[in-house]
Amino acid sequence: MIYFDKVSKWYNGGESVALEDVTFQIAPHEFVSIVGHSGAGKSTLLKMLLAEDRPSDGTVFYESTDIHKIPRGRLPKFRRKIGTVFQDFKLLPNKTAYENVAFAMEANGRSDEEIAENVPQALELVDLDDKIFNFPHQLSGGERQRVAIARAIVNQPDIIIADEPTGNLDPIATYEVVQILKKINDLGTTVIMTTHNKGVIDELGRRVITMDRGRVLRDDESGKYVL
Ligand code: ADP
């Protein structure tokens, strides 16, 4: 369970308000989209959840833990519960698909045996088992994003945060990425996705939190894109 309790975030002594009195809960296994115009507060909200920045007011809980009270030394362990996917993929260009995914496990101190078992499984889950030795420049945008998703899930996080994951993709690749995120969600991982893509939201038919000027404007169980 993720619980934002009256979270506000302001910068420059209150001159710039990024979040204002934001309250919501996300249950385990939910698939939630966060929508809103540029500047609505979506990135700030994700930063709070990743404990990359602190709220000016209010509390963010993960289960019973106030995540902004986690000592610095324990933050890496907390962050391992969350896999991240970005619009621009953030793959290492000089590593193959396999090596990009393996690197995330190495960074987590996993054994060679675990890596040899889990990396092919993660790449199979994103339907890339035939391209595991391709470098990013030998992959399409959609394929690169699927490598990034494999990397995000390989350490079996509780939550996937996908920040505009289809922002750079054509409609077919967008459809494929959304299907894979749905599959990962069906397997039990909570998915939190920001998007500007009306088609994605309407196709998903899942919960939508609409942000506007730092506030939650709407929170619809089976939402439509209404901006
Ligand atoms: P979104 O991701 O929805 O585009 P952001 O969370 O990036 O929105 O930003 C929300 C508001 O907070 C914007 O008005 C932005 O200018 C402001 N903001 C975000 N980060 C900072 C910062 N580090 N310093 C000052 N203002 C910021």
PDB file of C-alpha atoms and ligand atoms in Angstrom:
ATOM      1  CA  MET A   1       0.000   0.000   0.000  1.00  0.00           C
ATOM      2  CA  ILE A   2       1.222   3.456  -0.984  1.00  0.00           C
ATOM      3  CA  TYR A   3      -0.356   6.331   0.907  1.00  0.00           C
ATOM      4  CA  PHE A   4       0.136  10.012   0.157  1.00  0.00           C
ATOM      5  CA  ASP A   5      -1.245  11.899   3.152  1.00  0.00           C
ATOM      6  CA  LYS A   6      -1.792  15.634   2.544  1.00  0.00           C
ATOM      7  CA  VAL A   7       1.480  15.980   0.658  1.00  0.00           C
ATOM      8  CA  SER A   8       2.591  19.431  -0.439  1.00  0.00           C
ATOM      9  CA  LYS A   9       5.832  20.435  -2.089  1.00  0.00           C
ATOM     10  CA  TRP A  10       6.951  23.945  -2.765  1.00  0.00           C
ATOM     11  CA  TYR A  11      10.176  25.433  -3.996  1.00  0.00           C
ATOM     12  CA  ASN A  12      11.875  28.784  -3.569  1.00  0.00           C
ATOM     13  CA  GLY A  13      10.242  29.521  -0.225  1.00  0.00           C
ATOM     14  CA  GLY A  14       6.736  28.843  -1.539  1.00  0.00           C
ATOM     15  CA  GLU A  15       7.028  30.842  -4.761  1.00  0.00           C
ATOM     16  CA  SER A  16       6.660  27.694  -6.848  1.00  0.00           C
ATOM     17  CA  VAL A  17       4.085  25.122  -5.682  1.00  0.00           C
ATOM     18  CA  ALA A  18       4.551  21.674  -7.251  1.00  0.00           C
ATOM     19  CA  LEU A  19       2.128  19.656  -5.071  1.00  0.00           C
ATOM     20  CA  GLU A  20      -0.664  20.925  -2.874  1.00  0.00           C
ATOM     21  CA  ASP A  21      -2.453  18.804  -0.303  1.00  0.00           C
ATOM     22  CA  VAL A  22      -2.248  15.589  -2.330  1.00  0.00           C
ATOM     23  CA  THR A  23      -3.947  12.588  -0.727  1.00  0.00           C
ATOM     24  CA  PHE A  24      -4.503   9.171  -2.299  1.00  0.00           C
ATOM     25  CA  GLN A  25      -3.821   5.504  -1.730  1.00  0.00           C
ATOM     26  CA  ILE A  26      -2.625   2.868  -4.158  1.00  0.00           C
ATOM     27  CA  ALA A  27      -3.305  -0.741  -3.203  1.00  0.00           C
ATOM     28  CA  PRO A  28      -0.962  -3.620  -4.081  1.00  0.00           C
ATOM     29  CA  HIS A  29      -1.487  -4.901  -7.643  1.00  0.00           C
ATOM     30  CA  GLU A  30      -3.247  -1.776  -8.901  1.00  0.00           C
ATOM     31  CA  PHE A  31      -2.467  -0.261 -12.327  1.00  0.00           C
ATOM     32  CA  VAL A  32      -2.762   3.505 -11.943  1.00  0.00           C
ATOM     33  CA  SER A  33      -2.198   6.138 -14.596  1.00  0.00           C
ATOM     34  CA  ILE A  34      -1.339   9.694 -13.608  1.00  0.00           C
ATOM     35  CA  VAL A  35      -2.260  12.331 -16.143  1.00  0.00           C
ATOM     36  CA  GLY A  36      -2.057  16.096 -16.245  1.00  0.00           C
ATOM     37  CA  HIS A  37      -0.701  18.950 -18.299  1.00  0.00           C
ATOM     38  CA  SER A  38       2.965  19.822 -18.175  1.00  0.00           C
ATOM     39  CA  GLY A  39       3.705  21.402 -14.788  1.00  0.00           C
ATOM     40  CA  ALA A  40       0.788  19.649 -13.051  1.00  0.00           C
ATOM     41  CA  GLY A  41       3.098  17.966 -10.541  1.00  0.00           C
ATOM     42  CA  LYS A  42       3.451  14.424 -11.949  1.00  0.00           C
ATOM     43  CA  SER A  43       7.263  14.257 -11.848  1.00  0.00           C
ATOM     44  CA  THR A  44       7.333  15.756  -8.373  1.00  0.00           C
ATOM     45  CA  LEU A  45       4.868  13.129  -7.200  1.00  0.00           C
ATOM     46  CA  LEU A  46       7.082  10.324  -8.562  1.00  0.00           C
ATOM     47  CA  LYS A  47      10.162  11.919  -6.976  1.00  0.00           C
ATOM     48  CA  MET A  48       8.412  11.851  -3.588  1.00  0.00           C
ATOM     49  CA  LEU A  49       7.627   8.170  -4.032  1.00  0.00           C
ATOM     50  CA  LEU A  50      11.227   7.336  -4.929  1.00  0.00           C
ATOM     51  CA  ALA A  51      12.399   9.375  -1.918  1.00  0.00           C
ATOM     52  CA  GLU A  52      14.504  11.508  -4.249  1.00  0.00           C
ATOM     53  CA  ASP A  53      13.085  14.636  -2.661  1.00  0.00           C
ATOM     54  CA  ARG A  54      11.207  15.404   0.565  1.00  0.00           C
ATOM     55  CA  PRO A  55       7.703  16.818   0.904  1.00  0.00           C
ATOM     56  CA  SER A  56       7.468  20.331   2.319  1.00  0.00           C
ATOM     57  CA  ASP A  57       4.448  19.088   4.249  1.00  0.00           C
ATOM     58  CA  GLY A  58       2.568  15.806   4.646  1.00  0.00           C
ATOM     59  CA  THR A  59       3.716  12.202   4.641  1.00  0.00           C
ATOM     60  CA  VAL A  60       4.303   9.445   2.090  1.00  0.00           C
ATOM     61  CA  PHE A  61       3.933   5.915   3.421  1.00  0.00           C
ATOM     62  CA  TYR A  62       4.933   2.630   1.859  1.00  0.00           C
ATOM     63  CA  GLU A  63       3.130   0.019   3.933  1.00  0.00           C
ATOM     64  CA  SER A  64       3.752   1.261   7.481  1.00  0.00           C
ATOM     65  CA  THR A  65       6.995   3.083   6.677  1.00  0.00           C
ATOM     66  CA  ASP A  66       7.203   6.856   6.344  1.00  0.00           C
ATOM     67  CA  ILE A  67       9.573   6.755   3.393  1.00  0.00           C
ATOM     68  CA  HIS A  68      11.045  10.149   4.138  1.00  0.00           C
ATOM     69  CA  LYS A  69      12.171   8.919   7.543  1.00  0.00           C
ATOM     70  CA  ILE A  70      14.185   6.037   6.102  1.00  0.00           C
ATOM     71  CA  PRO A  71      17.852   6.607   7.028  1.00  0.00           C
ATOM     72  CA  ARG A  72      20.007   7.421   4.004  1.00  0.00           C
ATOM     73  CA  GLY A  73      21.930   4.156   4.335  1.00  0.00           C
ATOM     74  CA  ARG A  74      18.730   2.125   4.006  1.00  0.00           C
ATOM     75  CA  LEU A  75      17.342   3.980   0.985  1.00  0.00           C
ATOM     76  CA  PRO A  76      18.967   1.679  -1.615  1.00  0.00           C
ATOM     77  CA  LYS A  77      17.157  -1.283  -0.029  1.00  0.00           C
ATOM     78  CA  PHE A  78      13.837   0.600  -0.164  1.00  0.00           C
ATOM     79  CA  ARG A  79      14.403   1.687  -3.769  1.00  0.00           C
ATOM     80  CA  ARG A  80      14.949  -1.932  -4.789  1.00  0.00           C
ATOM     81  CA  LYS A  81      11.218  -2.434  -4.216  1.00  0.00           C
ATOM     82  CA  ILE A  82      10.608  -0.045  -7.127  1.00  0.00           C
ATOM     83  CA  GLY A  83      11.591  -0.566 -10.758  1.00  0.00           C
ATOM     84  CA  THR A  84      11.698   2.495 -13.012  1.00  0.00           C
ATOM     85  CA  VAL A  85      11.054   2.990 -16.733  1.00  0.00           C
ATOM     86  CA  PHE A  86      11.617   6.330 -18.482  1.00  0.00           C
ATOM     87  CA  GLN A  87      10.552   7.944 -21.728  1.00  0.00           C
ATOM     88  CA  ASP A  88      14.148   7.973 -23.030  1.00  0.00           C
ATOM     89  CA  PHE A  89      14.916   4.338 -22.042  1.00  0.00           C
ATOM     90  CA  LYS A  90      18.239   5.151 -20.328  1.00  0.00           C
ATOM     91  CA  LEU A  91      19.974   2.020 -21.645  1.00  0.00           C
ATOM     92  CA  LEU A  92      23.756   1.720 -21.629  1.00  0.00           C
ATOM     93  CA  PRO A  93      24.671   2.055 -25.330  1.00  0.00           C
ATOM     94  CA  ASN A  94      27.779  -0.133 -25.213  1.00  0.00           C
ATOM     95  CA  LYS A  95      26.015  -3.076 -23.582  1.00  0.00           C
ATOM     96  CA  THR A  96      23.741  -5.652 -25.238  1.00  0.00           C
ATOM     97  CA  ALA A  97      20.132  -6.138 -24.176  1.00  0.00           C
ATOM     98  CA  TYR A  98      21.287  -9.053 -22.025  1.00  0.00           C
ATOM     99  CA  GLU A  99      24.098  -7.038 -20.431  1.00  0.00           C
ATOM    100  CA  ASN A 100      21.829  -4.056 -19.745  1.00  0.00           C
ATOM    101  CA  VAL A 101      19.431  -6.274 -17.810  1.00  0.00           C
ATOM    102  CA  ALA A 102      22.234  -8.251 -16.121  1.00  0.00           C
ATOM    103  CA  PHE A 103      23.847  -4.995 -14.994  1.00  0.00           C
ATOM    104  CA  ALA A 104      20.798  -4.171 -12.863  1.00  0.00           C
ATOM    105  CA  MET A 105      21.202  -7.497 -11.081  1.00  0.00           C
ATOM    106  CA  GLU A 106      24.967  -7.105 -10.655  1.00  0.00           C
ATOM    107  CA  ALA A 107      24.375  -3.681  -9.098  1.00  0.00           C
ATOM    108  CA  ASN A 108      22.107  -5.462  -6.615  1.00  0.00           C
ATOM    109  CA  GLY A 109      24.789  -7.969  -5.687  1.00  0.00           C
ATOM    110  CA  ARG A 110      23.033 -10.974  -7.248  1.00  0.00           C
ATOM    111  CA  SER A 111      24.971 -14.159  -7.945  1.00  0.00           C
ATOM    112  CA  ASP A 112      26.059 -15.282 -11.418  1.00  0.00           C
ATOM    113  CA  GLU A 113      23.629 -18.214 -11.166  1.00  0.00           C
ATOM    114  CA  GLU A 114      20.687 -15.918 -10.420  1.00  0.00           C
ATOM    115  CA  ILE A 115      21.698 -13.617 -13.277  1.00  0.00           C
ATOM    116  CA  ALA A 116      21.994 -16.514 -15.740  1.00  0.00           C
ATOM    117  CA  GLU A 117      18.517 -17.700 -14.746  1.00  0.00           C
ATOM    118  CA  ASN A 118      16.591 -14.449 -14.366  1.00  0.00           C
ATOM    119  CA  VAL A 119      17.887 -12.292 -17.241  1.00  0.00           C
ATOM    120  CA  PRO A 120      16.648 -14.608 -20.036  1.00  0.00           C
ATOM    121  CA  GLN A 121      13.310 -14.963 -18.208  1.00  0.00           C
ATOM    122  CA  ALA A 122      12.882 -11.176 -17.996  1.00  0.00           C
ATOM    123  CA  LEU A 123      13.741 -10.747 -21.694  1.00  0.00           C
ATOM    124  CA  GLU A 124      11.326 -13.521 -22.605  1.00  0.00           C
ATOM    125  CA  LEU A 125       8.557 -11.820 -20.643  1.00  0.00           C
ATOM    126  CA  VAL A 126       8.989  -8.716 -22.828  1.00  0.00           C
ATOM    127  CA  ASP A 127       9.093 -10.880 -25.989  1.00  0.00           C
ATOM    128  CA  LEU A 128      12.729 -10.127 -26.774  1.00  0.00           C
ATOM    129  CA  ASP A 129      14.268 -13.572 -26.392  1.00  0.00           C
ATOM    130  CA  ASP A 130      15.457 -13.454 -30.025  1.00  0.00           C
ATOM    131  CA  LYS A 131      17.329 -10.138 -29.598  1.00  0.00           C
ATOM    132  CA  ILE A 132      19.214 -10.620 -26.357  1.00  0.00           C
ATOM    133  CA  PHE A 133      22.635  -9.993 -27.934  1.00  0.00           C
ATOM    134  CA  ASN A 134      21.590  -6.859 -29.834  1.00  0.00           C
ATOM    135  CA  PHE A 135      22.976  -3.500 -28.767  1.00  0.00           C
ATOM    136  CA  PRO A 136      20.478  -0.644 -28.242  1.00  0.00           C
ATOM    137  CA  HIS A 137      21.327   0.882 -31.660  1.00  0.00           C
ATOM    138  CA  GLN A 138      20.304  -2.437 -33.251  1.00  0.00           C
ATOM    139  CA  LEU A 139      16.839  -2.250 -31.662  1.00  0.00           C
ATOM    140  CA  SER A 140      13.736  -0.213 -32.498  1.00  0.00           C
ATOM    141  CA  GLY A 141      12.392   2.305 -29.984  1.00  0.00           C
ATOM    142  CA  GLY A 142       9.731  -0.133 -28.838  1.00  0.00           C
ATOM    143  CA  GLU A 143      12.304  -2.898 -28.416  1.00  0.00           C
ATOM    144  CA  ARG A 144      14.580  -0.602 -26.429  1.00  0.00           C
ATOM    145  CA  GLN A 145      11.728   0.269 -24.127  1.00  0.00           C
ATOM    146  CA  ARG A 146      11.005  -3.430 -23.661  1.00  0.00           C
ATOM    147  CA  VAL A 147      14.665  -3.974 -22.638  1.00  0.00           C
ATOM    148  CA  ALA A 148      14.212  -1.144 -20.136  1.00  0.00           C
ATOM    149  CA  ILE A 149      11.092  -2.859 -18.789  1.00  0.00           C
ATOM    150  CA  ALA A 150      12.982  -6.177 -18.495  1.00  0.00           C
ATOM    151  CA  ARG A 151      15.683  -4.325 -16.558  1.00  0.00           C
ATOM    152  CA  ALA A 152      13.044  -2.766 -14.285  1.00  0.00           C
ATOM    153  CA  ILE A 153      11.415  -6.098 -13.424  1.00  0.00           C
ATOM    154  CA  VAL A 154      14.450  -8.382 -13.223  1.00  0.00           C
ATOM    155  CA  ASN A 155      14.974  -7.768  -9.512  1.00  0.00           C
ATOM    156  CA  GLN A 156      11.285  -8.537  -8.907  1.00  0.00           C
ATOM    157  CA  PRO A 157      10.194  -5.174  -7.494  1.00  0.00           C
ATOM    158  CA  ASP A 158       6.808  -4.666  -5.825  1.00  0.00           C
ATOM    159  CA  ILE A 159       6.148  -1.565  -7.913  1.00  0.00           C
ATOM    160  CA  ILE A 160       6.973  -0.364 -11.438  1.00  0.00           C
ATOM    161  CA  ILE A 161       7.033   3.378 -12.007  1.00  0.00           C
ATOM    162  CA  ALA A 162       6.801   4.156 -15.707  1.00  0.00           C
ATOM    163  CA  ASP A 163       7.281   7.858 -16.468  1.00  0.00           C
ATOM    164  CA  GLU A 164       5.858   8.562 -19.954  1.00  0.00           C
ATOM    165  CA  PRO A 165       7.005   5.115 -21.164  1.00  0.00           C
ATOM    166  CA  THR A 166       5.394   5.521 -24.586  1.00  0.00           C
ATOM    167  CA  GLY A 167       6.305   9.182 -25.102  1.00  0.00           C
ATOM    168  CA  ASN A 168       8.849   8.391 -27.849  1.00  0.00           C
ATOM    169  CA  LEU A 169       7.045   5.465 -29.468  1.00  0.00           C
ATOM    170  CA  ASP A 170       4.870   4.971 -32.523  1.00  0.00           C
ATOM    171  CA  PRO A 171       1.312   3.632 -32.057  1.00  0.00           C
ATOM    172  CA  ILE A 172       2.215  -0.035 -32.600  1.00  0.00           C
ATOM    173  CA  ALA A 173       5.177   0.050 -30.202  1.00  0.00           C
ATOM    174  CA  THR A 174       2.983   1.969 -27.745  1.00  0.00           C
ATOM    175  CA  TYR A 175       0.363  -0.775 -27.891  1.00  0.00           C
ATOM    176  CA  GLU A 176       3.013  -3.480 -27.314  1.00  0.00           C
ATOM    177  CA  VAL A 177       4.566  -1.659 -24.346  1.00  0.00           C
ATOM    178  CA  VAL A 178       1.164  -1.160 -22.733  1.00  0.00           C
ATOM    179  CA  GLN A 179       0.309  -4.849 -23.218  1.00  0.00           C
ATOM    180  CA  ILE A 180       3.578  -5.804 -21.505  1.00  0.00           C
ATOM    181  CA  LEU A 181       2.914  -3.443 -18.593  1.00  0.00           C
ATOM    182  CA  LYS A 182      -0.546  -5.026 -18.274  1.00  0.00           C
ATOM    183  CA  LYS A 183       0.991  -8.491 -18.280  1.00  0.00           C
ATOM    184  CA  ILE A 184       3.462  -7.483 -15.543  1.00  0.00           C
ATOM    185  CA  ASN A 185       0.568  -6.048 -13.558  1.00  0.00           C
ATOM    186  CA  ASP A 186      -1.423  -9.275 -14.028  1.00  0.00           C
ATOM    187  CA  LEU A 187       1.573 -11.145 -12.593  1.00  0.00           C
ATOM    188  CA  GLY A 188       1.178  -9.115  -9.401  1.00  0.00           C
ATOM    189  CA  THR A 189       3.335  -5.982  -9.710  1.00  0.00           C
ATOM    190  CA  THR A 190       1.796  -2.592  -8.944  1.00  0.00           C
ATOM    191  CA  VAL A 191       2.184  -0.273 -11.957  1.00  0.00           C
ATOM    192  CA  ILE A 192       2.151   3.522 -11.709  1.00  0.00           C
ATOM    193  CA  MET A 193       2.416   5.225 -15.072  1.00  0.00           C
ATOM    194  CA  THR A 194       2.391   8.839 -16.155  1.00  0.00           C
ATOM    195  CA  THR A 195       1.193   9.476 -19.674  1.00  0.00           C
ATOM    196  CA  HIS A 196      -0.138  12.092 -22.064  1.00  0.00           C
ATOM    197  CA  ASN A 197      -1.559   9.457 -24.362  1.00  0.00           C
ATOM    198  CA  LYS A 198      -5.354   9.511 -24.439  1.00  0.00           C
ATOM    199  CA  GLY A 199      -5.483   6.299 -26.471  1.00  0.00           C
ATOM    200  CA  VAL A 200      -3.457   4.440 -23.845  1.00  0.00           C
ATOM    201  CA  ILE A 201      -5.699   5.603 -21.004  1.00  0.00           C
ATOM    202  CA  ASP A 202      -8.910   4.758 -22.817  1.00  0.00           C
ATOM    203  CA  GLU A 203      -7.579   1.354 -23.915  1.00  0.00           C
ATOM    204  CA  LEU A 204      -6.461   0.479 -20.379  1.00  0.00           C
ATOM    205  CA  GLY A 205      -9.762   1.305 -18.690  1.00  0.00           C
ATOM    206  CA  ARG A 206      -7.984   1.323 -15.317  1.00  0.00           C
ATOM    207  CA  ARG A 207      -7.729   3.867 -12.520  1.00  0.00           C
ATOM    208  CA  VAL A 208      -6.733   7.405 -13.548  1.00  0.00           C
ATOM    209  CA  ILE A 209      -5.525  10.153 -11.214  1.00  0.00           C
ATOM    210  CA  THR A 210      -5.744  13.529 -12.964  1.00  0.00           C
ATOM    211  CA  MET A 211      -3.418  16.229 -11.620  1.00  0.00           C
ATOM    212  CA  ASP A 212      -3.882  19.949 -12.164  1.00  0.00           C
ATOM    213  CA  ARG A 213      -1.612  22.666 -10.775  1.00  0.00           C
ATOM    214  CA  GLY A 214      -0.285  20.416  -8.021  1.00  0.00           C
ATOM    215  CA  ARG A 215      -3.670  19.101  -6.924  1.00  0.00           C
ATOM    216  CA  VAL A 216      -5.602  15.909  -7.551  1.00  0.00           C
ATOM    217  CA  LEU A 217      -8.379  17.086  -9.850  1.00  0.00           C
ATOM    218  CA  ARG A 218     -10.038  13.678 -10.335  1.00  0.00           C
ATOM    219  CA  ASP A 219      -9.465  10.108  -9.228  1.00  0.00           C
ATOM    220  CA  ASP A 220     -11.536   7.719 -11.338  1.00  0.00           C
ATOM    221  CA  GLU A 221     -11.663   3.974 -10.780  1.00  0.00           C
ATOM    222  CA  SER A 222     -12.051   3.129 -14.431  1.00  0.00           C
ATOM    223  CA  GLY A 223     -10.983   6.324 -15.974  1.00  0.00           C
ATOM    224  CA  LYS A 224     -11.056   8.203 -19.214  1.00  0.00           C
ATOM    225  CA  TYR A 225      -8.681  10.905 -20.309  1.00  0.00           C
ATOM    226  CA  VAL A 226     -10.631  14.105 -19.735  1.00  0.00           C
ATOM    227  CA  LEU A 227      -8.110  16.930 -20.007  1.00  0.00           C
TER     228      LEU A 227
HETATM  229  P1  ADP B   1       4.914  17.687 -14.470  1.00  0.00           P
HETATM  230  O1  ADP B   1       5.799  16.499 -14.241  1.00  0.00           O
HETATM  231  O2  ADP B   1       3.465  17.375 -14.311  1.00  0.00           O
HETATM  232  O3  ADP B   1       5.202  18.373 -15.769  1.00  0.00           O
HETATM  233  P2  ADP B   1       6.468  18.887 -12.329  1.00  0.00           P
HETATM  234  O4  ADP B   1       6.261  17.994 -11.158  1.00  0.00           O
HETATM  235  O5  ADP B   1       7.740  18.759 -13.072  1.00  0.00           O
HETATM  236  O6  ADP B   1       5.221  18.753 -13.324  1.00  0.00           O
HETATM  237  O7  ADP B   1       6.371  20.399 -11.851  1.00  0.00           O
HETATM  238  C1  ADP B   1       5.282  20.923 -11.099  1.00  0.00           C
HETATM  239  C2  ADP B   1       5.548  22.406 -10.802  1.00  0.00           C
HETATM  240  O8  ADP B   1       6.611  22.524  -9.875  1.00  0.00           O
HETATM  241  C3  ADP B   1       5.941  23.210 -12.020  1.00  0.00           C
HETATM  242  O9  ADP B   1       5.328  24.485 -11.913  1.00  0.00           O
HETATM  243  C4  ADP B   1       7.439  23.341 -11.893  1.00  0.00           C
HETATM  244  O10 ADP B   1       7.920  24.521 -12.462  1.00  0.00           O
HETATM  245  C5  ADP B   1       7.642  23.329 -10.389  1.00  0.00           C
HETATM  246  N1  ADP B   1       8.929  22.723 -10.011  1.00  0.00           N
HETATM  247  C6  ADP B   1       9.263  21.438 -10.133  1.00  0.00           C
HETATM  248  N2  ADP B   1      10.524  21.210  -9.714  1.00  0.00           N
HETATM  249  C7  ADP B   1      11.003  22.425  -9.307  1.00  0.00           C
HETATM  250  C8  ADP B   1      12.244  22.885  -8.760  1.00  0.00           C
HETATM  251  N3  ADP B   1      13.265  22.047  -8.519  1.00  0.00           N
HETATM  252  N4  ADP B   1      12.367  24.191  -8.472  1.00  0.00           N
HETATM  253  C9  ADP B   1      11.337  25.052  -8.680  1.00  0.00           C
HETATM  254  N5  ADP B   1      10.135  24.696  -9.184  1.00  0.00           N
HETATM  255  C10 ADP B   1       9.966  23.402  -9.501  1.00  0.00           C
END
